[in-house]
Amino acid sequence: MRHTSDTINPAASRDRPGRSCPSQPYTLFCKKMPEHTLHELVEAILSGQDGRAEQALSALTYECASLNIEALAATLAQSLPHAGADGRWWIARALAALAAPQSVPVLIQMMDDPQVDVRACAALALGELHAHCGRKAAVALAGHLDDASAHVAEICSASLGRIGAAAVPALLRALEQGAALERVRAAKS
């Protein structure tokens, strides 16, 4: 599966052994972007082919500001129930790449995913989108300070720190009512 440190950085998966990524990650999509539909972008993101998904994400991130972000976020959210674990990971990564407030509710939902890597990617994405996160995101992250995966819990702690003032009520609640390890992570935030 994926390394969480790879989740937000589009170039990171090029360094993963066994993953093939093109040397020009977004060229193919950006040359054709006006012709592409949201469906084609989502199809590429969920294709199961890392190189193709990276191209789509790079196109979103670097070249294609004219997309209807709200529609793309909604389309990705609608794809969640039908996506496997790898697809859900790519959806979280794509939502982070959109860097839009519309991504936050879907990422909050993804914090309850059964797969550790998906939860880790969603938590990291919420931290990256800290400017768009409010109390709901903070509550979702604080709820995972005692996650079964220590890795997810640590990412949640770091993301809460990035959210700042909106996270204070959730952190105080964790400090007052949480288990010992949860209190430690809340204090670190």
Short mmCIF file of C-alpha atoms in Angstrom, two decimals:
data_model
loop_
_atom_site.label_atom_id
_atom_site.label_comp_id
_atom_site.label_asym_id
_atom_site.label_seq_id
_atom_site.Cartn_x
_atom_site.Cartn_y
_atom_site.Cartn_z
CA MET A 1 0.00 0.00 0.00
CA ARG A 2 1.07 3.61 0.22
CA HIS A 3 3.32 5.54 2.55
CA THR A 4 1.40 8.40 4.10
CA SER A 5 4.26 10.79 3.51
CA ASP A 6 3.55 10.26 -0.19
CA THR A 7 -0.08 11.29 0.02
CA ILE A 8 0.08 14.98 -0.72
CA ASN A 9 3.30 15.39 -2.67
CA PRO A 10 2.57 14.64 -6.35
CA ALA A 11 6.21 13.81 -7.04
CA ALA A 12 6.56 11.41 -4.12
CA SER A 13 5.15 8.30 -5.76
CA ARG A 14 7.82 8.48 -8.46
CA ASP A 15 10.28 7.36 -5.80
CA ARG A 16 8.21 4.38 -4.64
CA PRO A 17 9.63 1.06 -5.75
CA GLY A 18 7.42 -0.82 -8.17
CA ARG A 19 5.41 2.23 -9.16
CA SER A 20 5.66 3.53 -12.68
CA CYS A 21 5.15 7.24 -13.11
CA PRO A 22 5.86 9.24 -16.20
CA SER A 23 8.71 11.73 -16.27
CA GLN A 24 6.32 14.45 -17.46
CA PRO A 25 3.42 13.86 -15.07
CA TYR A 26 0.83 16.35 -16.24
CA THR A 27 1.67 17.04 -19.85
CA LEU A 28 -0.79 14.58 -21.37
CA PHE A 29 -3.80 15.78 -19.42
CA CYS A 30 -3.05 19.48 -19.63
CA LYS A 31 -2.65 19.48 -23.38
CA LYS A 32 -6.16 18.07 -23.67
CA MET A 33 -7.74 19.53 -20.54
CA PRO A 34 -10.40 21.68 -22.24
CA GLU A 35 -11.78 18.52 -23.82
CA HIS A 36 -11.76 16.47 -20.63
CA THR A 37 -14.83 16.04 -18.58
CA LEU A 38 -15.03 15.58 -14.85
CA HIS A 39 -15.93 11.97 -15.54
CA GLU A 40 -12.65 11.42 -17.39
CA LEU A 41 -10.63 12.97 -14.57
CA VAL A 42 -12.35 10.83 -11.95
CA GLU A 43 -11.92 7.77 -14.17
CA ALA A 44 -8.18 8.49 -14.38
CA ILE A 45 -7.92 9.04 -10.62
CA LEU A 46 -9.66 5.72 -9.96
CA SER A 47 -8.04 3.82 -12.83
CA GLY A 48 -5.83 1.68 -10.61
CA GLN A 49 -2.86 2.93 -12.62
CA ASP A 50 -0.67 5.15 -10.48
CA GLY A 51 0.91 6.93 -13.44
CA ARG A 52 -2.44 7.82 -14.93
CA ALA A 53 -3.80 8.99 -11.56
CA GLU A 54 -0.67 11.09 -10.97
CA GLN A 55 -1.17 12.75 -14.36
CA ALA A 56 -4.75 13.63 -13.50
CA LEU A 57 -3.76 15.01 -10.08
CA SER A 58 -0.92 17.02 -11.54
CA ALA A 59 -3.28 18.47 -14.10
CA LEU A 60 -5.67 19.45 -11.32
CA THR A 61 -2.93 20.93 -9.18
CA TYR A 62 -0.77 22.76 -11.67
CA GLU A 63 -2.63 23.62 -14.81
CA CYS A 64 -6.38 23.49 -14.56
CA ALA A 65 -7.77 26.27 -12.39
CA SER A 66 -10.82 26.59 -14.61
CA LEU A 67 -12.42 23.35 -13.42
CA ASN A 68 -15.68 23.36 -11.51
CA ILE A 69 -14.15 22.36 -8.16
CA GLU A 70 -17.51 21.93 -6.47
CA ALA A 71 -18.69 19.49 -9.15
CA LEU A 72 -15.41 17.57 -9.05
CA ALA A 73 -15.53 17.26 -5.25
CA ALA A 74 -19.14 16.03 -5.48
CA THR A 75 -18.25 13.52 -8.21
CA LEU A 76 -15.35 12.18 -6.14
CA ALA A 77 -17.62 11.89 -3.11
CA GLN A 78 -20.18 9.95 -5.15
CA SER A 79 -17.43 7.56 -6.23
CA LEU A 80 -16.49 6.63 -2.66
CA PRO A 81 -19.02 3.81 -2.12
CA HIS A 82 -17.89 2.05 -5.29
CA ALA A 83 -14.15 2.48 -4.86
CA GLY A 84 -11.80 -0.06 -3.35
CA ALA A 85 -9.23 0.88 -0.71
CA ASP A 86 -6.71 2.06 -3.30
CA GLY A 87 -9.37 4.15 -5.05
CA ARG A 88 -10.47 5.72 -1.77
CA TRP A 89 -6.83 6.63 -1.07
CA TRP A 90 -6.63 8.34 -4.47
CA ILE A 91 -9.91 10.16 -3.79
CA ALA A 92 -8.49 11.55 -0.53
CA ARG A 93 -5.36 12.60 -2.37
CA ALA A 94 -7.38 14.26 -5.13
CA LEU A 95 -9.52 16.12 -2.61
CA ALA A 96 -6.35 17.44 -0.99
CA ALA A 97 -5.05 18.50 -4.41
CA LEU A 98 -8.23 20.50 -5.02
CA ALA A 99 -7.37 22.62 -1.96
CA ALA A 100 -10.98 23.74 -1.72
CA PRO A 101 -13.49 23.99 1.12
CA GLN A 102 -15.74 21.51 -0.71
CA SER A 103 -13.17 18.79 -0.02
CA VAL A 104 -13.41 19.03 3.76
CA PRO A 105 -16.79 17.29 4.40
CA VAL A 106 -15.78 14.32 2.25
CA LEU A 107 -12.40 14.05 3.98
CA ILE A 108 -14.15 14.15 7.36
CA GLN A 109 -16.30 11.23 6.21
CA MET A 110 -13.19 9.38 5.09
CA MET A 111 -11.71 9.59 8.59
CA ASP A 112 -13.94 6.62 9.45
CA ASP A 113 -12.67 4.44 6.60
CA PRO A 114 -11.76 0.89 7.66
CA GLN A 115 -8.38 1.12 5.89
CA VAL A 116 -5.49 2.68 7.81
CA ASP A 117 -3.91 4.22 4.71
CA VAL A 118 -7.14 5.93 3.70
CA ARG A 119 -7.63 7.38 7.21
CA ALA A 120 -4.00 8.53 7.26
CA CYS A 121 -4.34 10.21 3.86
CA ALA A 122 -7.61 11.91 4.89
CA ALA A 123 -6.06 13.15 8.15
CA LEU A 124 -3.01 14.48 6.34
CA ALA A 125 -5.23 16.15 3.74
CA LEU A 126 -7.27 17.87 6.47
CA GLY A 127 -4.03 19.19 7.92
CA GLU A 128 -2.98 20.47 4.50
CA LEU A 129 -6.37 22.14 4.07
CA HIS A 130 -6.23 23.68 7.56
CA ALA A 131 -7.34 27.08 6.28
CA HIS A 132 -10.67 25.54 5.20
CA CYS A 133 -11.15 23.36 8.28
CA GLY A 134 -13.42 24.26 11.14
CA ARG A 135 -14.69 22.60 14.26
CA LYS A 136 -16.22 19.62 12.45
CA ALA A 137 -12.85 18.68 11.00
CA ALA A 138 -11.22 19.22 14.39
CA VAL A 139 -13.77 16.96 16.09
CA ALA A 140 -13.20 14.25 13.46
CA LEU A 141 -9.43 14.45 13.87
CA ALA A 142 -9.63 14.56 17.67
CA GLY A 143 -11.84 11.49 17.54
CA HIS A 144 -8.90 9.61 16.05
CA LEU A 145 -6.25 10.64 18.55
CA ASP A 146 -6.76 7.14 19.94
CA ASP A 147 -6.95 5.46 16.52
CA ALA A 148 -6.01 1.79 16.39
CA SER A 149 -3.13 2.88 14.17
CA ALA A 150 -0.54 4.95 16.03
CA HIS A 151 0.47 6.36 12.66
CA VAL A 152 -3.03 7.73 12.00
CA ALA A 153 -3.25 9.09 15.54
CA GLU A 154 0.04 10.97 15.16
CA ILE A 155 -1.06 12.46 11.83
CA CYS A 156 -4.33 13.56 13.46
CA SER A 157 -2.37 15.24 16.24
CA ALA A 158 -0.18 17.11 13.77
CA SER A 159 -3.19 18.11 11.65
CA LEU A 160 -5.00 19.46 14.69
CA GLY A 161 -1.99 21.62 15.40
CA ARG A 162 -2.17 23.03 11.88
CA ILE A 163 -5.89 23.82 12.17
CA GLY A 164 -5.17 26.14 15.09
CA ALA A 165 -7.87 27.99 17.02
CA ALA A 166 -10.79 26.02 15.55
CA ALA A 167 -9.26 22.87 17.05
CA VAL A 168 -9.00 24.20 20.62
CA PRO A 169 -12.44 23.02 21.87
CA ALA A 170 -11.90 19.50 20.50
CA LEU A 171 -8.40 19.37 21.97
CA LEU A 172 -9.63 20.56 25.37
CA ARG A 173 -12.30 17.87 25.34
CA ALA A 174 -9.65 15.24 24.52
CA LEU A 175 -7.42 16.55 27.31
CA GLU A 176 -10.25 16.42 29.83
CA GLN A 177 -12.00 13.20 28.81
CA GLY A 178 -9.62 11.15 26.69
CA ALA A 179 -7.60 8.09 27.56
CA ALA A 180 -3.98 8.64 28.60
CA LEU A 181 -2.46 8.31 25.12
CA GLU A 182 -5.21 10.45 23.62
CA ARG A 183 -4.43 13.18 26.19
CA VAL A 184 -0.74 13.03 25.32
CA ARG A 185 -1.47 13.45 21.63
CA ALA A 186 -3.90 16.28 22.31
CA ALA A 187 -1.28 18.05 24.40
CA LYS A 188 1.28 17.67 21.59
CA SER A 189 -1.10 19.37 19.17
#
